[in-house]
CSV table of C-alpha atoms in Angstrom, one decimal:
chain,number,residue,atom,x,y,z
A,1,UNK,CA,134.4,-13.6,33.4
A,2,UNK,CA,133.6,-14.9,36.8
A,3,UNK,CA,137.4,-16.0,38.8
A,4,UNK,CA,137.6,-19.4,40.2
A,5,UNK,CA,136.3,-19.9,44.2
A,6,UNK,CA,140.2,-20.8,45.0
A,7,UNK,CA,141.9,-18.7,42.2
A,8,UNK,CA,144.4,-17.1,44.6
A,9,UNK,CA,144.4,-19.0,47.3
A,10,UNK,CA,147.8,-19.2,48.9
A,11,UNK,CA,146.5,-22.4,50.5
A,12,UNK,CA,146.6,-24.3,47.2
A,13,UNK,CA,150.1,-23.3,46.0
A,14,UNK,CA,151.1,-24.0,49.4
A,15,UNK,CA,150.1,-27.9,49.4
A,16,UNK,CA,151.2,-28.0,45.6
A,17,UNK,CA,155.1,-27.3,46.4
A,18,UNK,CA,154.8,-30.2,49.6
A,19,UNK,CA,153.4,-32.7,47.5
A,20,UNK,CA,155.8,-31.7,44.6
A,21,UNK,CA,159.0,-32.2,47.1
A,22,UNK,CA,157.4,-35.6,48.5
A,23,UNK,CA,157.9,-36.9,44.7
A,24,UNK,CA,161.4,-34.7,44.1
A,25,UNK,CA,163.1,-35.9,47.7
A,26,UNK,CA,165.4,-39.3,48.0
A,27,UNK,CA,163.8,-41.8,50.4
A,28,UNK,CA,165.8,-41.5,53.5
A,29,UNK,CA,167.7,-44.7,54.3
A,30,UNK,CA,167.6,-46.5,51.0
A,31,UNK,CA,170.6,-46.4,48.9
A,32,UNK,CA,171.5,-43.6,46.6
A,33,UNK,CA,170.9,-45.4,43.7
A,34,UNK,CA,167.8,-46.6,44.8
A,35,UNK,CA,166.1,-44.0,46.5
A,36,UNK,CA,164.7,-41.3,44.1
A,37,UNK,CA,161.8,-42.1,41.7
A,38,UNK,CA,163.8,-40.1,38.8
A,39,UNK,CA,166.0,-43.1,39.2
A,40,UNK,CA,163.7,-45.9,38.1
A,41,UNK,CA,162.3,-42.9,35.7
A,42,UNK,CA,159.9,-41.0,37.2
A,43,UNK,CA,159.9,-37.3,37.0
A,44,UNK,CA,157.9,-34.2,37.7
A,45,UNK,CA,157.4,-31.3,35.0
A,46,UNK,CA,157.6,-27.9,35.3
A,47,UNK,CA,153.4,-28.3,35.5
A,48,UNK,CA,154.0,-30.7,38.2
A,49,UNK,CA,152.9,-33.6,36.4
A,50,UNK,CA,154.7,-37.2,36.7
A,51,UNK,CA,156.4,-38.0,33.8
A,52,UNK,CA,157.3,-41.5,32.5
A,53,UNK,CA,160.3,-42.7,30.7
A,54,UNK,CA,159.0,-46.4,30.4
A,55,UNK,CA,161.6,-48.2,29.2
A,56,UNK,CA,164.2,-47.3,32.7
A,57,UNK,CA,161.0,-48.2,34.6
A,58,UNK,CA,160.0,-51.6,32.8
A,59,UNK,CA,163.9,-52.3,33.2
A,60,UNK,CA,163.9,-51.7,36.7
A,61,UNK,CA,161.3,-53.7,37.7
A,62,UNK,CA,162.5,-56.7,35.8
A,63,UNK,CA,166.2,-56.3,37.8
A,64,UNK,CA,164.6,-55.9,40.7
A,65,UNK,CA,160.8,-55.5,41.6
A,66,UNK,CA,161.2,-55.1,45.4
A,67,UNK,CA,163.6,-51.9,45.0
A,68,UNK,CA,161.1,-50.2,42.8
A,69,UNK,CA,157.8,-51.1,45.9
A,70,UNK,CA,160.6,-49.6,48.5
A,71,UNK,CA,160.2,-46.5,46.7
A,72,UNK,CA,156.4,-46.6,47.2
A,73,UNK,CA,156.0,-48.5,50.7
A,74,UNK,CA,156.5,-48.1,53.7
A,75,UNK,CA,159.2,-51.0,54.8
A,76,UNK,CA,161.6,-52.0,57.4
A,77,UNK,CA,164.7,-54.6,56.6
A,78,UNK,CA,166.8,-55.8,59.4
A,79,UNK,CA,170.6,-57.1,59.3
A,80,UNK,CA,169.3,-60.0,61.6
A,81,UNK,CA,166.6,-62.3,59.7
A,82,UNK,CA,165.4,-63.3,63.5
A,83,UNK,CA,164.0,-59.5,63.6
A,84,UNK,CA,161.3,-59.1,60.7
A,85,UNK,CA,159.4,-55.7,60.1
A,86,UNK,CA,156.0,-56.3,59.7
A,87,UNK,CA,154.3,-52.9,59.8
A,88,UNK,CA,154.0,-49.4,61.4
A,89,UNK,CA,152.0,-46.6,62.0
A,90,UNK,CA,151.6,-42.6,60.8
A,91,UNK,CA,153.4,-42.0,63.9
A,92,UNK,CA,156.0,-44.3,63.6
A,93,UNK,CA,159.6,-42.0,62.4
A,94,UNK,CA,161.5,-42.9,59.7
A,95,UNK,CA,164.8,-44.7,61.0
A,96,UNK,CA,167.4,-42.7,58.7
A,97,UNK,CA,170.4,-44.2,57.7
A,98,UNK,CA,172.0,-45.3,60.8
A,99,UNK,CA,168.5,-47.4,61.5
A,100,UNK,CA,167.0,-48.0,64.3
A,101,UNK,CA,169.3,-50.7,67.1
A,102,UNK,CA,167.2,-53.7,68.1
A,103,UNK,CA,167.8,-55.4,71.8
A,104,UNK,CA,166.4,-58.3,72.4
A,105,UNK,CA,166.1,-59.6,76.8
A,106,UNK,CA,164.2,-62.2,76.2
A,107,UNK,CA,162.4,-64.6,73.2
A,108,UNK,CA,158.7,-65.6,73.5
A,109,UNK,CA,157.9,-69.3,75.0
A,110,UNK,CA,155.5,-71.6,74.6
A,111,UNK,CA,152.9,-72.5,77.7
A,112,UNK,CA,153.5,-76.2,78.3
A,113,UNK,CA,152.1,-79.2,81.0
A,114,UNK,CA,155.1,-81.6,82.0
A,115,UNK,CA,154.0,-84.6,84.0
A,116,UNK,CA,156.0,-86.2,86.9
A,117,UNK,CA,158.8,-88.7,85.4
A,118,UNK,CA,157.5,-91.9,85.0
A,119,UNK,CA,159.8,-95.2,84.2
A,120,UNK,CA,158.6,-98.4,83.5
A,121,UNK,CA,155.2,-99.5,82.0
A,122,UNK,CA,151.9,-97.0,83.0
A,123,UNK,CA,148.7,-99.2,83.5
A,124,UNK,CA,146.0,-97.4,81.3
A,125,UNK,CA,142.2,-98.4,82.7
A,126,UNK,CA,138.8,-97.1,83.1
A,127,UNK,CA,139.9,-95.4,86.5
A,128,UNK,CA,142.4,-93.0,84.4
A,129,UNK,CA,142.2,-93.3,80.5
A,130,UNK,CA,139.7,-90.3,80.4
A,131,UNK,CA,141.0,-87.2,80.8
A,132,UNK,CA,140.3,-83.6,79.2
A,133,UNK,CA,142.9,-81.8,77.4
A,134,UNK,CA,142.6,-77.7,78.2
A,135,UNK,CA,145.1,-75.4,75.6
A,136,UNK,CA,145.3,-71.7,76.2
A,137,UNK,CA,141.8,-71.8,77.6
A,138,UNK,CA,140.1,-74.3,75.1
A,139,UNK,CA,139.2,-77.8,76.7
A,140,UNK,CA,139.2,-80.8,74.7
A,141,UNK,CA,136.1,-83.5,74.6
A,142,UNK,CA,137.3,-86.4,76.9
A,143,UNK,CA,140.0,-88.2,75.6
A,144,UNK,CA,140.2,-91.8,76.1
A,145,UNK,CA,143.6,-93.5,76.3
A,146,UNK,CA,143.8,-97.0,75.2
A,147,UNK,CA,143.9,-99.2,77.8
A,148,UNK,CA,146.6,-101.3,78.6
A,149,UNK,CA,150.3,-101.3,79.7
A,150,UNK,CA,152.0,-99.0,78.2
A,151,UNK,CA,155.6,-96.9,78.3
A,152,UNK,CA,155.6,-93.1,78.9
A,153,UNK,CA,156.3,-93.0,75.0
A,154,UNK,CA,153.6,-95.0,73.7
A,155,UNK,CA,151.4,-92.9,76.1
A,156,UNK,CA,152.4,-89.6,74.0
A,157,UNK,CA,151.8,-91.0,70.8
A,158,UNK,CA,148.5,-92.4,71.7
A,159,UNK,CA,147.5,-88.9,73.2
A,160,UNK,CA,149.0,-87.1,70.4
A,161,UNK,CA,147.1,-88.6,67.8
A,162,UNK,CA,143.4,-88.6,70.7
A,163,UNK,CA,144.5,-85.0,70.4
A,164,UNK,CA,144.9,-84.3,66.7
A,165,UNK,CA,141.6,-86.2,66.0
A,166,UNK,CA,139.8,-83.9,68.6
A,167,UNK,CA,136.9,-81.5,67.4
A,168,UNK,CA,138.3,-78.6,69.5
A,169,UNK,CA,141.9,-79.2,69.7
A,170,UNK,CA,142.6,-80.7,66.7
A,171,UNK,CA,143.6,-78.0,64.3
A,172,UNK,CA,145.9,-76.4,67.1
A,173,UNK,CA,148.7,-78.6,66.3
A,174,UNK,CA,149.9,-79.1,69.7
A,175,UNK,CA,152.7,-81.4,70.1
A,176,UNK,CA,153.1,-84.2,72.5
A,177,UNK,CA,156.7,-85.0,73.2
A,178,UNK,CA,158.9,-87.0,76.0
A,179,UNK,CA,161.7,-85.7,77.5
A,180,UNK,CA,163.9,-87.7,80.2
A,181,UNK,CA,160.5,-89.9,80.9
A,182,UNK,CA,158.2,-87.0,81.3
A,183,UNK,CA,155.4,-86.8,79.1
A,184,UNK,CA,155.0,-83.2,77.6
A,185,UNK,CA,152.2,-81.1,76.6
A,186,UNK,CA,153.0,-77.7,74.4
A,187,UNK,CA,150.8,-75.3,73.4
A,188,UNK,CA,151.0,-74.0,70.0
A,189,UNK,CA,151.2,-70.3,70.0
A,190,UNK,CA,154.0,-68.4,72.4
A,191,UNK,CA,152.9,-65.6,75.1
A,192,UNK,CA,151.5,-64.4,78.5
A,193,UNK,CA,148.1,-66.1,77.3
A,194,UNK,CA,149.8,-69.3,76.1
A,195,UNK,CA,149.4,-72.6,78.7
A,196,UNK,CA,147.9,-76.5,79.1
A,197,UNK,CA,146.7,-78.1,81.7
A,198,UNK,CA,145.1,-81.5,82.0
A,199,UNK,CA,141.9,-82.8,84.3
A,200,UNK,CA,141.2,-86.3,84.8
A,201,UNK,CA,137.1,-87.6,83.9
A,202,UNK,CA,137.5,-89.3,87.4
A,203,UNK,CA,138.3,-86.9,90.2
A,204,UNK,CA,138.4,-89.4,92.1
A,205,UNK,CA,141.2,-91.1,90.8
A,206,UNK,CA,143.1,-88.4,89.8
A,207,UNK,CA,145.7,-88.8,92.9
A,208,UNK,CA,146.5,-91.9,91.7
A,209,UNK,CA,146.9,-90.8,87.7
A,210,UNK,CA,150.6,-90.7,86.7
A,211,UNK,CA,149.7,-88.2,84.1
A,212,UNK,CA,147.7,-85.7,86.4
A,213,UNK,CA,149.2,-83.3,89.3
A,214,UNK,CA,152.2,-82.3,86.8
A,215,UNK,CA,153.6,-78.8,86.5
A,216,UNK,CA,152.5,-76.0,84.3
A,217,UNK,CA,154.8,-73.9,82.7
A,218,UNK,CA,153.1,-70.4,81.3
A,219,UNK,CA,154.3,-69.1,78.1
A,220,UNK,CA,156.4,-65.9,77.8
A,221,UNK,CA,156.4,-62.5,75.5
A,222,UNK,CA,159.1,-61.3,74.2
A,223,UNK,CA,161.3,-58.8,75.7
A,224,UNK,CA,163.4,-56.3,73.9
A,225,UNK,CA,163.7,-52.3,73.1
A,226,UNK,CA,164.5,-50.1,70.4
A,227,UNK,CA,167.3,-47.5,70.4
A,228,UNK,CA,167.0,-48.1,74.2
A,229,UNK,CA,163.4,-47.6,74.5
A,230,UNK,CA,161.1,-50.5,75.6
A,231,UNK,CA,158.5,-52.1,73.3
A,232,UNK,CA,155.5,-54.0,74.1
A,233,UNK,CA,155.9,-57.7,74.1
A,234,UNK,CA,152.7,-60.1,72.9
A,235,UNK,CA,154.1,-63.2,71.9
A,236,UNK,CA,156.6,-63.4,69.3
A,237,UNK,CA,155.7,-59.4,68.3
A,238,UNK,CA,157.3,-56.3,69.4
A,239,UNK,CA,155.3,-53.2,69.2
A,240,UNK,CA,156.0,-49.6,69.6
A,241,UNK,CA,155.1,-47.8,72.9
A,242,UNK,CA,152.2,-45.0,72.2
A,243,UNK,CA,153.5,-41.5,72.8
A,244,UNK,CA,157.1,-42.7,70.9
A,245,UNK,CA,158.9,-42.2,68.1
A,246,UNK,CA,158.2,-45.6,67.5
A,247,UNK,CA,154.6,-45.6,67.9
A,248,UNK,CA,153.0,-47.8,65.6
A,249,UNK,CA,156.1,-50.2,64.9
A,250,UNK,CA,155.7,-53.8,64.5
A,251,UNK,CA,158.4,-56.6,64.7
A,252,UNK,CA,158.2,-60.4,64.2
A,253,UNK,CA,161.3,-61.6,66.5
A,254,UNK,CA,161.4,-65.4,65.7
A,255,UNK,CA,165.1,-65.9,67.6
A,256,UNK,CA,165.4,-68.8,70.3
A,257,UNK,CA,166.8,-67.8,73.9
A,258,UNK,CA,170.2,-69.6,72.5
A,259,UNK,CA,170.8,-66.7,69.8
A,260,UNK,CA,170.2,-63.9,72.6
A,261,UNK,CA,173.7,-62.6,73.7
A,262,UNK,CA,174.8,-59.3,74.9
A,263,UNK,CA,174.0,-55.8,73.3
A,264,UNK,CA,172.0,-55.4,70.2
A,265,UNK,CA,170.4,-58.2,68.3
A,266,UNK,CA,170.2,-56.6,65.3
A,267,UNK,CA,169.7,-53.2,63.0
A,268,UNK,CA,166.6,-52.2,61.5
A,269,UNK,CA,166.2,-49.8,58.7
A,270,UNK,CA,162.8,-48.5,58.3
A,271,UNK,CA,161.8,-46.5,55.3
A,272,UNK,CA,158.5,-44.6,54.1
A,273,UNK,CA,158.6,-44.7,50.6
A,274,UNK,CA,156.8,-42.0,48.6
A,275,UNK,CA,152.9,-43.9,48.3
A,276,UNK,CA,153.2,-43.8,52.6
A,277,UNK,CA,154.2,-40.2,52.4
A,278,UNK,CA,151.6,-38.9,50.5
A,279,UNK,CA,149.1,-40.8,51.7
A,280,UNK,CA,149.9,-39.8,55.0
A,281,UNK,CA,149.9,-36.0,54.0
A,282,UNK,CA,146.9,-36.0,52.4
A,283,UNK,CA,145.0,-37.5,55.5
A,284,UNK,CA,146.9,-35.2,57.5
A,285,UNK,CA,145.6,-32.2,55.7
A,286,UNK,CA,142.2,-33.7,55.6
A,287,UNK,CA,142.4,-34.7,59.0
A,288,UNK,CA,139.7,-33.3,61.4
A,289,UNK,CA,139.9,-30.5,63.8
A,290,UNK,CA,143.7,-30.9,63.4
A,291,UNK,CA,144.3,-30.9,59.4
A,292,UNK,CA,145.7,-28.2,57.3
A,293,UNK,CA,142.5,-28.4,54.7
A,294,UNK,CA,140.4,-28.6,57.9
A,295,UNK,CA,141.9,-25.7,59.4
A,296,UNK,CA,142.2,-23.5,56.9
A,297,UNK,CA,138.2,-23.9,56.0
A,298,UNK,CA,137.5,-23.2,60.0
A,299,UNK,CA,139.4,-19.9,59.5
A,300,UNK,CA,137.7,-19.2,56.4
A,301,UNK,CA,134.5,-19.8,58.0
A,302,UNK,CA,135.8,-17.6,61.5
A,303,UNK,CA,136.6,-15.0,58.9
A,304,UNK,CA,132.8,-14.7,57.2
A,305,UNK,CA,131.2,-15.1,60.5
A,306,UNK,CA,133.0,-11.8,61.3
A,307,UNK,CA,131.8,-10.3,58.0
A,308,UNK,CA,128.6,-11.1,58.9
A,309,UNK,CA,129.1,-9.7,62.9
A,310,UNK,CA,130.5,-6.7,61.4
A,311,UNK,CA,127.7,-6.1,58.5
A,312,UNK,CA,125.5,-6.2,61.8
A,313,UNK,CA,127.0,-3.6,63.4
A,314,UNK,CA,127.4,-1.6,60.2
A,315,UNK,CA,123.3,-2.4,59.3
A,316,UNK,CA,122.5,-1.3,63.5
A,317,UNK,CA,124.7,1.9,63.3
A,318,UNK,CA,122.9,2.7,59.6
A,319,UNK,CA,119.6,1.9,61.4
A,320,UNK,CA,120.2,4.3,64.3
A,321,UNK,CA,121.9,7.2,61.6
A,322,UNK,CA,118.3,6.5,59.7
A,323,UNK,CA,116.0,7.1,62.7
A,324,UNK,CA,117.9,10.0,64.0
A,325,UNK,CA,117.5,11.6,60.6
A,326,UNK,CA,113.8,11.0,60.0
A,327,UNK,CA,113.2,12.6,63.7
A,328,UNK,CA,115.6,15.5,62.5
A,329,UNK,CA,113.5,15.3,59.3
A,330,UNK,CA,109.8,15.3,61.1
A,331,UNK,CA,111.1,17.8,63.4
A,332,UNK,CA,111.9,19.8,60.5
A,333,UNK,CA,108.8,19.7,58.7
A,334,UNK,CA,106.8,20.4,61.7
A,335,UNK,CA,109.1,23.7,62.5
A,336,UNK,CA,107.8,24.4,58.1
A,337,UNK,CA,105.1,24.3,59.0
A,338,UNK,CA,104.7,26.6,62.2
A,339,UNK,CA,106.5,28.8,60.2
A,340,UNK,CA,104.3,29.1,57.0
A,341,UNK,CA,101.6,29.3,59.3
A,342,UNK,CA,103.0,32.7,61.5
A,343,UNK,CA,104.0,33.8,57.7
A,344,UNK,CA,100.1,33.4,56.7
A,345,UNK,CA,98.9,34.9,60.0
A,346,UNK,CA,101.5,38.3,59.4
A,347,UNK,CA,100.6,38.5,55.7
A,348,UNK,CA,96.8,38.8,56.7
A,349,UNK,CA,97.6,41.5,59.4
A,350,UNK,CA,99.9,43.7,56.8
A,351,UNK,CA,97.0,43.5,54.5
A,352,UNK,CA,94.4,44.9,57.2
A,353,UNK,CA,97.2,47.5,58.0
A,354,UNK,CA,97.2,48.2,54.3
């Protein structure tokens, strides 16, 4: 019968044995108990199919489920809980078992507005209650303060509450505090992006407001590197430079400035388990222009096109071989024919001779 399009193919075999040896390797930086699927009973055949022993795999997902999905994911546990893996990339390298050493120079800090101190009772009226409220670029409605006399700390909680009842603000959950009589204003996210700031209704008046012309303090990203190279701060999250080993890499660092000391913060191990890895490989070899699959079909396709340049030349050269024989041919029958004709003409002058 007819072979198969791909029987033969040393392609296919090729991709076969790489896949197989994803399932057959240990996980690099799990523990060797942990870090082969034969261990939770998973197993390839000689055909190179999985094979399942299901009571070791029902047992090891009752001791413990999150060993088994480190076998499958891709997953990165630090020995600090202030450093917390929260995703990564194709590019981003597997850590190993020494891991990867987290530095931390600075934590994220939230924008915030401080007014000057105040002490004493604040007289609220129509020439200052309104005011407007802006948090990392969003402005309140105009908020009215109750009027009245009022300490700096009744102030906050009146404006805290304005706040949370706001349409714009109110789901930001910004907190209005006091701290040695100075009425504060934090935003609620950390960052570069993160600030307040406050605008009286009256203008006018705004000189004259104890609660206007205060300082604004922007928030911060967080600073830190891995194995000595930097990562980008946004916020609370570290990321990976492009072009790295450690492209792609995500970490939540949640540690105050107070917990920052000298050298390393923390270790991270970071694992691809064997659902990452062959989900990785197969859009790598379907990848295109660059994958395996893709190139191997662009070389296939290179290879007929120069069949088909070749059968051109061969199909010219028999073309040129054909009309140099037909000339040779005609000439041929012409010279016949001069011939039979001089052999006609000599037979007709024997016979008169005869």
């Amino acid at each position: 019968g007819e072979a198969a399009p791909l029987q033969g193919d040393r392609n296919l075999p090729k991709i076969q044995n790489e896949t197989n040896q994803i399932f057959i390797n240990p996980i690099s930086g799990l523990d060797n108990s942990q870090n082969m699927l034969i261990n939770i009973g998973l197993k390839l055949s000689q055909e190179g199919l999985i094979q399942i022993d299901p009571e070791k795999l029902k047992n090891t997902i009752t001791d413990d489920l999150t060993k088994v999905a480190n076998l499958f994911r891709s997953h990165g546990e630090c020995d600090n809980s202030g450093i917390a893996y929260l995703s990564s990339s194709k590019e981003t390298d597997i850590s190993g078992e020494k891991g990867y050493d987290i530095d931390i120079f600075a934590a994220a800090s939230k924008g915030s507005y401080t007014t000057r101190q105040q002490q004493g009772f604040i007289n609220i009226d129509d020439s200052n209650r309104g005011l407007y409220v802006t948090v990392n670029g969003r402005e309140s409605e105009v908020i009215q303060l109750e009027p009245g006399s009022f300490t700096i700390e009744e102030i906050a909680r009146d404006l805290q509450r304005k706040i949370i009842n706001d349409k714009l603000l109110g789901k930001m959950k910004i907190a209005v505090t006091v701290e040695g009589g100075q009425l504060m204003i934090r935003s609620n996210i950390t960052g570069s992006k993160s600030f307040v700031s406050l605008r009286a209704e009256n203008s006018e008046a705004s000189v004259d407001n104890p609660l206007m012309n205060g300082s604004i303090a922007y928030g911060t990203d967080v600073q830190g590197t891995v194995n000595g190279a930097s990562m980008r701060g946004s916020g609370q999250i570290l990321t990976g430079e492009d072009g790295t080993e450690y492209e792609g890499l995500k970490l939540y660092i949640s540690l105050a400035e107070n917990q920052i000391g000298e050298g390393v913060e923390g270790n991270l191990i970071f694992t691809k388990g064997v659902g990452t890895k062959v989900s990785e490989y197969i859009n790598a070899t379907l990848e295109s222009e660059r994958g395996a699959l893709e190139i191997y079909t662009k070389n296939v396709k290179d290879q007929l096109e120069n069949y088909e340049d070749e059968l051109k030349i061969l199909e010219e050269r028999i073309g040129r071989k054909r009309e140099k024989l037909t000339q040779k041919f005609a000439q041929l029958e012409s010279k016949l024919g001069q011939l039979k004709s001089e052999q006609r003409y000599l037979s007709g002058e024997f016979a008169r001779l005869g």
